Coordinates of C-alpha atoms in Angstrom, one line a residue:
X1000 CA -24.5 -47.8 -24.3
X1001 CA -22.5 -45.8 -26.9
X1002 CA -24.0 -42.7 -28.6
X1003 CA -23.7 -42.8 -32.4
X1004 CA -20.7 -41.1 -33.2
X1005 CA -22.6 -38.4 -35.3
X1006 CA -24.6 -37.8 -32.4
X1007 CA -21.5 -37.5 -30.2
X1008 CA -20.3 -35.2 -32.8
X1009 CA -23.1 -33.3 -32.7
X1010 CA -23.3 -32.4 -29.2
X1011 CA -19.3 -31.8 -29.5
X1012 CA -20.2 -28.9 -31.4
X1013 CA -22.8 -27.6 -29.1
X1014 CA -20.5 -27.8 -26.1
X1015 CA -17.4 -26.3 -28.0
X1016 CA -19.7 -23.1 -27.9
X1017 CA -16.7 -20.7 -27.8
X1018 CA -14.2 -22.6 -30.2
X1019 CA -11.8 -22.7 -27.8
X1020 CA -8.8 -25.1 -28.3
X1021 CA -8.3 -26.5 -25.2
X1022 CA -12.2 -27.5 -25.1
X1023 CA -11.5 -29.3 -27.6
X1024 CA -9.0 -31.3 -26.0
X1025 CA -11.0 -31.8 -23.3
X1026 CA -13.8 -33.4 -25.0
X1027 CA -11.3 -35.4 -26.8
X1028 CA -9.8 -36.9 -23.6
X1029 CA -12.8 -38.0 -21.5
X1030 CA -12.2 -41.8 -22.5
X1031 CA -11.2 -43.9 -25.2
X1032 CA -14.5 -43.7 -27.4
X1033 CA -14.6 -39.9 -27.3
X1034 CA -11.0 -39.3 -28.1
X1035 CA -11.7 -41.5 -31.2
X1036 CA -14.9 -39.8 -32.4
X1037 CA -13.5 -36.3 -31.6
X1038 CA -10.4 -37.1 -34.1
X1039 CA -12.2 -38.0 -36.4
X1040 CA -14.4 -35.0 -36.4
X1041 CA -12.1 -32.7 -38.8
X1042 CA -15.1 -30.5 -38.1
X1043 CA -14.6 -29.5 -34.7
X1044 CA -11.2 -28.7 -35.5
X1045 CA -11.7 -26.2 -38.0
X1046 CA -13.3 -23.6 -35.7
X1047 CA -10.8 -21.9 -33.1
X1048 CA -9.9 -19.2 -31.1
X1049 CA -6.5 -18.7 -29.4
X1050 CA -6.0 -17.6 -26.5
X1051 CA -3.7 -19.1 -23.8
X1052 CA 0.0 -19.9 -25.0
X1053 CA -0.9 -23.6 -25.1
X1054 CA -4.0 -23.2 -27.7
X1055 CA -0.9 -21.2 -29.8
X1056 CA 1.4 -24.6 -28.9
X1057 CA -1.5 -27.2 -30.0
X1058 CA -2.1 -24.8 -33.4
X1059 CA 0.0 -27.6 -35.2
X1060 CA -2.3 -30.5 -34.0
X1061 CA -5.6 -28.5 -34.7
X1062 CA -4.7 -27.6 -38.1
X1063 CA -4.3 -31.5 -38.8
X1064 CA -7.2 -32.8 -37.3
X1065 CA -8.6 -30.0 -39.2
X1066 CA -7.6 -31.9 -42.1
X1067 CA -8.3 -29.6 -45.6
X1068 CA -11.6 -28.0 -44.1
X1069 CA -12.0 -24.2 -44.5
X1070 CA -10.9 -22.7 -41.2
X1071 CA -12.8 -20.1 -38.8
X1072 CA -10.4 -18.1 -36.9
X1073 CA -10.9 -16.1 -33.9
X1074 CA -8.1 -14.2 -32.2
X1075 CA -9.3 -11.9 -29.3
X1076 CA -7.0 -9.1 -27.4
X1077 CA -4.0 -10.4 -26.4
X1078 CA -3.5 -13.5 -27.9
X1079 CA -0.3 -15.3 -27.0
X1080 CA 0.3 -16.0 -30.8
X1081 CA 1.8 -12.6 -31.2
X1082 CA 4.9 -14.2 -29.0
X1083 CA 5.2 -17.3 -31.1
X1084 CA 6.7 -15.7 -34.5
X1085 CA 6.4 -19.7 -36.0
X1086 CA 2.7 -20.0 -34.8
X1087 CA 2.5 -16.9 -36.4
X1088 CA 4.6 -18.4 -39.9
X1089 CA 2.4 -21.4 -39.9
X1090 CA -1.3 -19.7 -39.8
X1091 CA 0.4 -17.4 -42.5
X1092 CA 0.7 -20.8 -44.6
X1093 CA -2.7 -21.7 -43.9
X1094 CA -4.1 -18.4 -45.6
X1095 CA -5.4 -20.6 -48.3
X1096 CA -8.1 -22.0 -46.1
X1097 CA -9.0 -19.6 -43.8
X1098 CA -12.8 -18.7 -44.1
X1099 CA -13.3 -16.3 -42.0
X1100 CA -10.7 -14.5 -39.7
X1101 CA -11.6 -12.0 -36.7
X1102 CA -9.1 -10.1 -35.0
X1103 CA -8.8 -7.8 -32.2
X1104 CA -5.5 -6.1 -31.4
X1105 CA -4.1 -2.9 -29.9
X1106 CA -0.8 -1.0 -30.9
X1107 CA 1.3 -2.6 -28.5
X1108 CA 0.7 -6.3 -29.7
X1109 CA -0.5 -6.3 -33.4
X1110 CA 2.8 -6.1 -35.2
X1111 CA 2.5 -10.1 -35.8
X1112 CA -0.7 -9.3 -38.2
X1113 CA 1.6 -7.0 -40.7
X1114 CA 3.1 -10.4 -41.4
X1115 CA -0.3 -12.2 -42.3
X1116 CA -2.3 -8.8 -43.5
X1117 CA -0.4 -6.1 -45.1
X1118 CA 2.1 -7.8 -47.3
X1119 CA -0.4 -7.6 -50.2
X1120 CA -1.4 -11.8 -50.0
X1121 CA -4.5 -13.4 -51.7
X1122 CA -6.5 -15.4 -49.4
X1123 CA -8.8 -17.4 -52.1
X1124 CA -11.3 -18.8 -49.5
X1125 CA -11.5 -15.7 -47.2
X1126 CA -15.8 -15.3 -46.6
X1127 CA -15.6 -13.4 -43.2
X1128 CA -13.0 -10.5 -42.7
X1129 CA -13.3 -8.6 -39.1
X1130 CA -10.4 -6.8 -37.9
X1131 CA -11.3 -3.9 -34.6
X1132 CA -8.2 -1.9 -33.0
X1133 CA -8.3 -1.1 -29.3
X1134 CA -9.9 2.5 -28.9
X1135 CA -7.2 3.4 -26.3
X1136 CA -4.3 2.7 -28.8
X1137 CA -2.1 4.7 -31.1
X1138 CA -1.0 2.1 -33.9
X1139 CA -3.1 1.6 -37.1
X1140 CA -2.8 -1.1 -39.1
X1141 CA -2.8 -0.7 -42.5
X1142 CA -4.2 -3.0 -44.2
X1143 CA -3.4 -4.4 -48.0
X1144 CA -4.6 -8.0 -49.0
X1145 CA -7.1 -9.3 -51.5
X1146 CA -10.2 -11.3 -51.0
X1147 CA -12.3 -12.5 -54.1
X1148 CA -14.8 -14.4 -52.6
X1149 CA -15.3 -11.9 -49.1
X1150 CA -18.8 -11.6 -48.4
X1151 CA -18.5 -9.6 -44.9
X1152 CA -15.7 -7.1 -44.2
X1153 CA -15.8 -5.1 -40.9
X1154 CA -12.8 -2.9 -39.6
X1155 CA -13.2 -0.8 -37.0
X1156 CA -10.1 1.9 -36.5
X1157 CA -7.9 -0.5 -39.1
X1158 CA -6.8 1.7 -42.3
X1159 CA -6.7 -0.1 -45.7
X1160 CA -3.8 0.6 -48.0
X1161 CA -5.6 -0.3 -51.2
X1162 CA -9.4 -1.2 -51.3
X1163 CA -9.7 -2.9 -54.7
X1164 CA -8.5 -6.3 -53.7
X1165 CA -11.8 -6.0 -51.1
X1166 CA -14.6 -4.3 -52.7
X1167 CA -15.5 -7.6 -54.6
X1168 CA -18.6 -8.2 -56.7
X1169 CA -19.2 -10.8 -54.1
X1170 CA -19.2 -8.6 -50.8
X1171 CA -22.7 -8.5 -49.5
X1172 CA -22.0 -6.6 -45.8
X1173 CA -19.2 -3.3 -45.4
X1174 CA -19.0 -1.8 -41.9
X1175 CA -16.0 1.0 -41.4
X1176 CA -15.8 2.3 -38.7
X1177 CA -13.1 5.3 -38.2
X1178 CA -10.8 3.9 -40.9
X1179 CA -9.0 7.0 -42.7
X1180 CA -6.5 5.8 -45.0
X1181 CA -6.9 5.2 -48.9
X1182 CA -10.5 6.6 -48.1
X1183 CA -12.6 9.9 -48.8
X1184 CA -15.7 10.2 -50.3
X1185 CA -14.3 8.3 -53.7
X1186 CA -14.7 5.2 -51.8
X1187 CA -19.0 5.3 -52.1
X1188 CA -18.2 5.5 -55.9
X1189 CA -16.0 2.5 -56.0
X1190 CA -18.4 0.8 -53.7
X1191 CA -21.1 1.4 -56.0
X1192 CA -19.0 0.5 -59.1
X1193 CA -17.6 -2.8 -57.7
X1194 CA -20.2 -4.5 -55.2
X1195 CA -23.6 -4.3 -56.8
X1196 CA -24.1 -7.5 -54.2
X1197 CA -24.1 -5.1 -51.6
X1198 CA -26.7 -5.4 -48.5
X1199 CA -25.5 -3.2 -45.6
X1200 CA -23.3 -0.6 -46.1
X1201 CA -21.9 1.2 -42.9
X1202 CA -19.4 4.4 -43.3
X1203 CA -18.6 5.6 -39.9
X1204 CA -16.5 9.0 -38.7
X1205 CA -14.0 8.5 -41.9
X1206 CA -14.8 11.1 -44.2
X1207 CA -14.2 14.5 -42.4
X1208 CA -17.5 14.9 -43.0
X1209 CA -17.8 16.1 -46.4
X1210 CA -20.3 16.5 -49.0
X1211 CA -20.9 13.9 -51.2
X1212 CA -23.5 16.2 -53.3
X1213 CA -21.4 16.9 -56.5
X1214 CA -21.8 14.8 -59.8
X1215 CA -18.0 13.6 -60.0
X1216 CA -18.7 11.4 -57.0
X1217 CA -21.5 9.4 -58.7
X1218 CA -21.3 9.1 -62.6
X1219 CA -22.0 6.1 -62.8
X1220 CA -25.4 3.6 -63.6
X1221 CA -27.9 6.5 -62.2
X1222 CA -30.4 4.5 -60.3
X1223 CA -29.2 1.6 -60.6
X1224 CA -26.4 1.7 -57.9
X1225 CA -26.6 -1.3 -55.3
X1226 CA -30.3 -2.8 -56.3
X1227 CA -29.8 -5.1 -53.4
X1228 CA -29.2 -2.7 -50.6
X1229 CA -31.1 -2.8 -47.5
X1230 CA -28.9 -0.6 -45.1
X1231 CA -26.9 2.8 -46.0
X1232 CA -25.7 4.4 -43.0
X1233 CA -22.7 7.2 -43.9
X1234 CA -21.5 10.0 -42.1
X1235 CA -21.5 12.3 -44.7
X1236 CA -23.3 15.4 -45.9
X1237 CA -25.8 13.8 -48.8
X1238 CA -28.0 15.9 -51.1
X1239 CA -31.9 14.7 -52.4
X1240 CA -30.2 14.7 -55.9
X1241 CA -27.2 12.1 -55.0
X1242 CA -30.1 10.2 -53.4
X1243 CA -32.4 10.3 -56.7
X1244 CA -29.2 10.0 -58.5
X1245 CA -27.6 6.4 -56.3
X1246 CA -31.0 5.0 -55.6
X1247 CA -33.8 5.9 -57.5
X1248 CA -37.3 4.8 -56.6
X1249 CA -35.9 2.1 -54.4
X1250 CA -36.9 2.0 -50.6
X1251 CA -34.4 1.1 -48.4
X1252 CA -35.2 -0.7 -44.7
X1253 CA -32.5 1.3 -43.1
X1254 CA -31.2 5.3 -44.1
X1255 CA -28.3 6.9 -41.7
X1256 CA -27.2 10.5 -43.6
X1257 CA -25.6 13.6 -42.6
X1258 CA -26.7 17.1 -43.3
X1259 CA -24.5 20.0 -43.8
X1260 CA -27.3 22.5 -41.4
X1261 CA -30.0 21.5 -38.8
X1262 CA -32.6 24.6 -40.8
X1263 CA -35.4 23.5 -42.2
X1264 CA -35.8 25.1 -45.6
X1265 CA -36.6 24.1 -49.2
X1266 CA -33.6 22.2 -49.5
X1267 CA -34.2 20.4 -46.6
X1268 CA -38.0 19.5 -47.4
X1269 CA -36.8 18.9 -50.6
X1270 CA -34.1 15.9 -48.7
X1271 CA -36.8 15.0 -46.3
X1272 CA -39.2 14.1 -49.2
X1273 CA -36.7 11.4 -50.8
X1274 CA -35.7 10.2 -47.3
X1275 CA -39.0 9.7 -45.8
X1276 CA -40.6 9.0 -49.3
X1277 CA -42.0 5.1 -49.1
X1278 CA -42.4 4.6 -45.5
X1279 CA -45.8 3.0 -43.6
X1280 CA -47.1 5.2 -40.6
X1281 CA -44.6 6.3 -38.2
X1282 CA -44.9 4.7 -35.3
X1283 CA -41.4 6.0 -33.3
X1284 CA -40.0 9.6 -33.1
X1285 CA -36.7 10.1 -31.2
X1286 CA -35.0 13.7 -30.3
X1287 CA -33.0 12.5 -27.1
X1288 CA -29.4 14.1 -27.9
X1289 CA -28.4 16.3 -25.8
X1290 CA -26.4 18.5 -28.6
X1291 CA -29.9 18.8 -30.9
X1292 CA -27.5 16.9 -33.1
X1293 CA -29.8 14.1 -35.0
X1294 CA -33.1 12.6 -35.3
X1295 CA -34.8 9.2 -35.8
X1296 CA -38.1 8.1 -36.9
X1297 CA -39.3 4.3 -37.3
X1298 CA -42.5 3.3 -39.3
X1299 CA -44.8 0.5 -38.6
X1300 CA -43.1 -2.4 -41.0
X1301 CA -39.6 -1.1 -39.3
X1302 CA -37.5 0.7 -41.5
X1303 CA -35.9 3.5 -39.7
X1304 CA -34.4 6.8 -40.9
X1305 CA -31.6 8.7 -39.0
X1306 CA -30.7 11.7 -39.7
X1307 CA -27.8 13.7 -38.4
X1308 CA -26.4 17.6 -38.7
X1309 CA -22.5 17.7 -39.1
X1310 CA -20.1 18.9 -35.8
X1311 CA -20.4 22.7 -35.9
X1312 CA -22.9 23.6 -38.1
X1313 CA -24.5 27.2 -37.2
X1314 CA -28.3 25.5 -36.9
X1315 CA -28.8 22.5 -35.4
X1316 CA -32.2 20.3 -35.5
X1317 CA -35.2 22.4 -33.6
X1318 CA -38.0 19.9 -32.0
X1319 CA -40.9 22.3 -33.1
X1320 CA -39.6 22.9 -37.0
X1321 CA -39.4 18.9 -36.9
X1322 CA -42.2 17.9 -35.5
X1323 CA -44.4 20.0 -38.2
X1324 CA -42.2 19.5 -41.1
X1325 CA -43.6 15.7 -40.1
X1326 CA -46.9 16.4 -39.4
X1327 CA -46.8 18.3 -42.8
X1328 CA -45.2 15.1 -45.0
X1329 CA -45.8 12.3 -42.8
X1330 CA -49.0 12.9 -40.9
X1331 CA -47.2 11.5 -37.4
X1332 CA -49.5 12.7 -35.2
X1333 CA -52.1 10.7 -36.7
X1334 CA -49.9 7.4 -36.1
X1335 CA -47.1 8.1 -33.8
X1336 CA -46.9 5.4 -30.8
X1337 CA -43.8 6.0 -29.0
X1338 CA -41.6 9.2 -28.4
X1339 CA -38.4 9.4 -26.9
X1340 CA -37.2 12.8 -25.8
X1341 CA -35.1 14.0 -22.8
X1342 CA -35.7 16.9 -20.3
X1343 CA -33.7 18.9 -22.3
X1344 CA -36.4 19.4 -25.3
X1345 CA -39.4 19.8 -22.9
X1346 CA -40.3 22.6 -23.3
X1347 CA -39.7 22.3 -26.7
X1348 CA -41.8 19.2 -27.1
X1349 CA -44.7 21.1 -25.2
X1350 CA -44.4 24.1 -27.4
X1351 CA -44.7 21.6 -30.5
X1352 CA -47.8 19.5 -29.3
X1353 CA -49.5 22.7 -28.3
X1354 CA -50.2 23.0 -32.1
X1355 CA -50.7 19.4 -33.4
X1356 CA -50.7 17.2 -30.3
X1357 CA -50.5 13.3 -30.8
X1358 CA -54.3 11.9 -31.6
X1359 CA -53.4 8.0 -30.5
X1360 CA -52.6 6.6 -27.4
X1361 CA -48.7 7.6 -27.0
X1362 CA -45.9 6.1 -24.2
X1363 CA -43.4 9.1 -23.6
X1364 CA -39.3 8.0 -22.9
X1365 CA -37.5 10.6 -21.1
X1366 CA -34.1 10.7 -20.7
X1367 CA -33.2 13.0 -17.7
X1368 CA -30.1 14.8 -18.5
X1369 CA -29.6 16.5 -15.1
X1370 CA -27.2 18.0 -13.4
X1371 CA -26.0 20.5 -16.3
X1372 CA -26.1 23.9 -15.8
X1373 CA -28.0 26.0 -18.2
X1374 CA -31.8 25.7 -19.2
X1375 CA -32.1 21.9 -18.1
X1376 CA -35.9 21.8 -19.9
X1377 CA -35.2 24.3 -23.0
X1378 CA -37.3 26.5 -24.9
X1379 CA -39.5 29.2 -23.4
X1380 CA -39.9 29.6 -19.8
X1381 CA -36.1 28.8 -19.1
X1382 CA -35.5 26.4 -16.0
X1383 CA -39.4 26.4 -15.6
X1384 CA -41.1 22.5 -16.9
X1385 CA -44.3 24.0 -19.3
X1386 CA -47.7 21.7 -19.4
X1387 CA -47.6 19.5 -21.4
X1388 CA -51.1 18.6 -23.0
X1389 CA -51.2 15.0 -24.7
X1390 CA -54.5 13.6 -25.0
X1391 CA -54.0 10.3 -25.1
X1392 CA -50.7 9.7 -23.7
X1393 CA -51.1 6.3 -21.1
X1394 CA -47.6 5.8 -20.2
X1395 CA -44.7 7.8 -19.7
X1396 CA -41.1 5.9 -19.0
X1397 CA -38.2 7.9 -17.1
X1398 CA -34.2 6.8 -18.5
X1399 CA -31.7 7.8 -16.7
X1400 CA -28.8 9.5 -18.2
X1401 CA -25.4 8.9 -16.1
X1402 CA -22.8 11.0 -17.8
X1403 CA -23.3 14.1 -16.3
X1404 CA -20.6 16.2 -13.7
X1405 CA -22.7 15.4 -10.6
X1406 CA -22.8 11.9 -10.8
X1407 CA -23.2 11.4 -7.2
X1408 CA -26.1 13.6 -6.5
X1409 CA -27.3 11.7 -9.4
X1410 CA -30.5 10.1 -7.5
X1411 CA -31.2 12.9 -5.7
X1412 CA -31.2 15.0 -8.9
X1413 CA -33.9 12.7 -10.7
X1414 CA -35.8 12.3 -8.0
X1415 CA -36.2 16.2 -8.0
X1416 CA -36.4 16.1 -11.9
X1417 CA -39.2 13.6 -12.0
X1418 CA -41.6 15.0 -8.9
X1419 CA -41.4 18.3 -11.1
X1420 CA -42.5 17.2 -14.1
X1421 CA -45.4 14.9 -13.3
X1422 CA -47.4 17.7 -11.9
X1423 CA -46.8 19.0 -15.7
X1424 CA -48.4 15.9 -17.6
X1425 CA -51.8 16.5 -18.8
X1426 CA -54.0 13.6 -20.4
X1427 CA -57.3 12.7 -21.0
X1428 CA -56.2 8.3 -20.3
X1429 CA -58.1 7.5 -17.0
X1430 CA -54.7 6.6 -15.9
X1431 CA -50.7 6.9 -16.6
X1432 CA -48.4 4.2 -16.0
X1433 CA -45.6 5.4 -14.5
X1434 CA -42.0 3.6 -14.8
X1435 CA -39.1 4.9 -12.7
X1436 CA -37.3 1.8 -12.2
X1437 CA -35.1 2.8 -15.2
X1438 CA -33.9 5.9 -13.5
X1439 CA -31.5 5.8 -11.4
X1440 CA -33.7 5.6 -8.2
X1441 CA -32.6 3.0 -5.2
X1442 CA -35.1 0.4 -4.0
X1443 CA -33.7 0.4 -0.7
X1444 CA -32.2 2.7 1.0
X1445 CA -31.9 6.5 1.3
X1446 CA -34.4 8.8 0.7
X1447 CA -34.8 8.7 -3.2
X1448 CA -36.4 6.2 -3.7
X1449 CA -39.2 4.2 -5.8
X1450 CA -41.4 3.9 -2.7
X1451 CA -40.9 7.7 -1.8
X1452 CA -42.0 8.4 -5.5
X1453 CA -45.0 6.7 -5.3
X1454 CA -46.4 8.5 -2.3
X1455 CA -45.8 11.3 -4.6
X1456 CA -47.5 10.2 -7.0
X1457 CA -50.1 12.7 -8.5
X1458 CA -53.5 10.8 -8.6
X1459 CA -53.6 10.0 -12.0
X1460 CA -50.5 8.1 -11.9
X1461 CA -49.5 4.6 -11.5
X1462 CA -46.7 2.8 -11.1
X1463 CA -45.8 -0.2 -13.8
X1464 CA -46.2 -3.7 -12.9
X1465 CA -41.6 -3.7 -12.8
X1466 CA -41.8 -0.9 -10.5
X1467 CA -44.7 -1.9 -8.1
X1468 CA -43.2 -5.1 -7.6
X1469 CA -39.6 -3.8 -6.8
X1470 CA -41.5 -1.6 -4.1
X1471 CA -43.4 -4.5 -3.1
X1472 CA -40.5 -6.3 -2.6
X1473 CA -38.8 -3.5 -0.5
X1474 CA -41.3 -2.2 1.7
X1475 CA -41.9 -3.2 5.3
X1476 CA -44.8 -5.3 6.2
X1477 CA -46.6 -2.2 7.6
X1478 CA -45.8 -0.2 4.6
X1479 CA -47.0 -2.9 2.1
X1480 CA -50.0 -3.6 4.5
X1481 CA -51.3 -0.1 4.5
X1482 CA -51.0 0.0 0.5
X1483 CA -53.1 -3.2 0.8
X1484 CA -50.7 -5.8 0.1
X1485 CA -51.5 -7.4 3.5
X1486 CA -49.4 -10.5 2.1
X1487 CA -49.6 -12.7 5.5
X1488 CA -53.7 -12.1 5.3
X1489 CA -53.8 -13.1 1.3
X1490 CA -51.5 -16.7 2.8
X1491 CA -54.0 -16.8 5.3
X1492 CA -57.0 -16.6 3.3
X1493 CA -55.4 -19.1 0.3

């Protein structure tokens, strides 16, 4: 029995997962039936990606089977179209109907796109524009074509000769990501003037980090700029005026800023007010950067605020003026659930909680940065961990940090790291789960491992369910029988 040729055409699409050409074919040539539903299925045709130098050879064939559908275009690194100059002349002709295009190329093999993308062409059906340069090449591509119905437009280390051909009253999604030519801190202003559809808007290491404070950047519809917005992530210095000024009374789900200085005075309360201003109860507080360089705080309906100090400035962000400029406006240690920190801001974080400790039950991240010489734990007492007094803090989770110059004491290291500082953790919980699995520790082997850590284990602590079972699953039979895991007796008994 024959399946129903939309059926057939159905599970076509579901097995053509990656758009790849010669899947296509494939399907196409299993027998007689399914060569005759697949061409006539202009709809399978009109998503591919090319990447072997027959896909390029068939590109004739696809786009007629295709028929006059819009087309979804994929070409990953190192496509084999870049050698075929006429595969390269005929997708140029099929501009028209190209929906959405995503590119990845490197400076060695993108010289083919300068004939589709930066000769100034209009591609009237264009939806979906990605284009992301290799981060170990030297070419840019400069980009210069116009889209009037783009909804989507992510570059990533690709330049853009002229931007008014792209910022479209239609575009709904912007992500830049080191892109530097034709930009500066104009570009917000046009962005505001041009794309009031706007939903995400993403501004990555292209500015040179200036300030975007001044008047002449934004005079234009104050308070009315983007009503849509949900996401404004820009790495550049932002003022609680330009913020009034762009955004008014509007809460956004997601903030990324910059600030010029990490020093907490009545400027910055006066930015902190706007930024925080609208969220629920914060539920997540990260300060896990090993340069003090930006922090990020989640509330309990999810919008998140991130906020970062620019390379170089004199003061960077301090744990302790933080955490009670948040207590102060936020009242986080009435709500906070999670904290991530590293071993880096211990004693920092100690010296903080000492004042206004967290009142609900709290799960502590800690990233061990080890290895670097210095004050691994920060703060007072140097090199020495401080207690740390959290009431109600039930579980506390170790990361493991892996780009530091002793990478193959590594183990070792946070082996030490962690039996020090769990003889530090005070808390009222009857007990603290405990999850190491995450750090770098073997299960088998060695010396530094999850089963030495747990007969180290200070009596209050307990290992996670993850972690007990990796040591279950490790240990010798005497080792798990004298833990009482006697699992021949338990087979015995069932």
């Amino acid at each position: 029995m024959e399946l129903p040729s939309d059926l057939l055409c159905d599970i076509f699409r579901l097995v053509d997962d990656t758009s790849a050409v010669d899947q296509k074919y494939k399907l196409s040539q299993v027998c007689v039936y399914w060569r005759a539903v697949a061409l006539e299925a202009p709809l399978l045709w009109s998503s591919l990606t090319l990447f072997t130098p027959l896909d390029v050879h068939r590109l004739p064939s696809v786009f007629a089977r295709s028929r006059d559908l819009p087309l979804d275009i994929t070409l990953p690194k190192n496509s084999w179209i870049v050698d075929n100059k006429a595969a390269v002349d005929l997708l140029t002709g099929q501009r028209d109907r190209i929906r959405r295009l995503h590119v990845q190329y490197d400076d060695e093999r993108h010289c083919f796109l300068g004939r589709l993308l930066c000769q100034g062409f209009t591609f009237s059906l264009l939806e979906d524009l990605e284009l992301s340069r290799s981060p170990y090449s030297n070419g840019r591509l400069t980009l210069f074509i116009s889209a009037p119905r783009l909804r989507s437009l992510h570059l990533t280390r690709t330049d853009c000769d002229r931007y008014h051909g792209l910022l479209v009253p239609s575009l709904q999604h912007l992500f830049l990501d080191d892109c530097r030519l034709g930009l500066g801190a104009g570009l917000l202003a046009a962005v505001f003037a041009r794309s009031e559809q706007l939903r995400t808007l993403t501004c990555r290491a292209m500015f040179n980090k200036v300030d975007v404070s001044h008047d002449d950047y934004v005079a234009f519809k104050p308070g009315g700029c983007l009503p849509y917005l949900r996401t404004f992530r820009v790495d550049v210095a932002v003022s609680s005026r330009f913020l009034r000024f762009v955004f008014g009374t509007r809460i956004l789900q997601e903030m990324e800023i910059y600030t010029a200085e990490g020093e907490i005075d009545a400027t910055m309360q006066e930015l902190f007010s706007h930024v925080f201003r609208g969220l629920e109860k914060l539920v997540e507080l990260r300060f896990d950067s090993e340069e003090e360089s930006w922090f990020e705080i989640r509330d309990g309906t999810g919008r998140v605020r991130r906020v970062s100090v620019l390379p170089y400035a004199v003061h960077p962000w301090r744990f302790r003026d933080l955490w009670t400029e948040l207590v102060q406006q936020c009242n986080i240690a009435a709500s906070l659930e999670t904290i991530y920190t590293s071993t880096c801001h211990w004693n920092d974080v100690v010296s903080a909680f000492a004042s206004r400790p967290p009142e609900g039950r709290i799960e502590l991240h800690v990233k061990l940065v080890v290895g670097i010489p210095g004050d691994f734990y920060g703060g007072p007492g140097g090199d020495s961990p401080l207690q740390l007094k959290c009431p109600n803090l039930v579980k506390v989770v170790f990361h493991d940090f892996d780009d530091h110059p002793h990478r193959g004491h590594r183990t070792t290291l946070a082996f030490s790291v962690i039996t020090q500082l769990l003889p530090c953790i005070t808390s009222t919980a009857r007990s603290i789960s405990l999850c190491a699995s995450k750090a770098g520790l073997a299960t088998s082997g060695g010396t530094e491992t999850l089963s030495a850590l747990r007969a180290q284990l200070p009596e209050q602590f307990v290992f996670c369910g993850h972690c007990d079972v990796l040591c279950r699953d490790h240990e010798s039979p005497a080792q798990s029988t004298s833990r009482g895991y006697d699992y021949l007796a338990t087979s015995d008994l069932a």
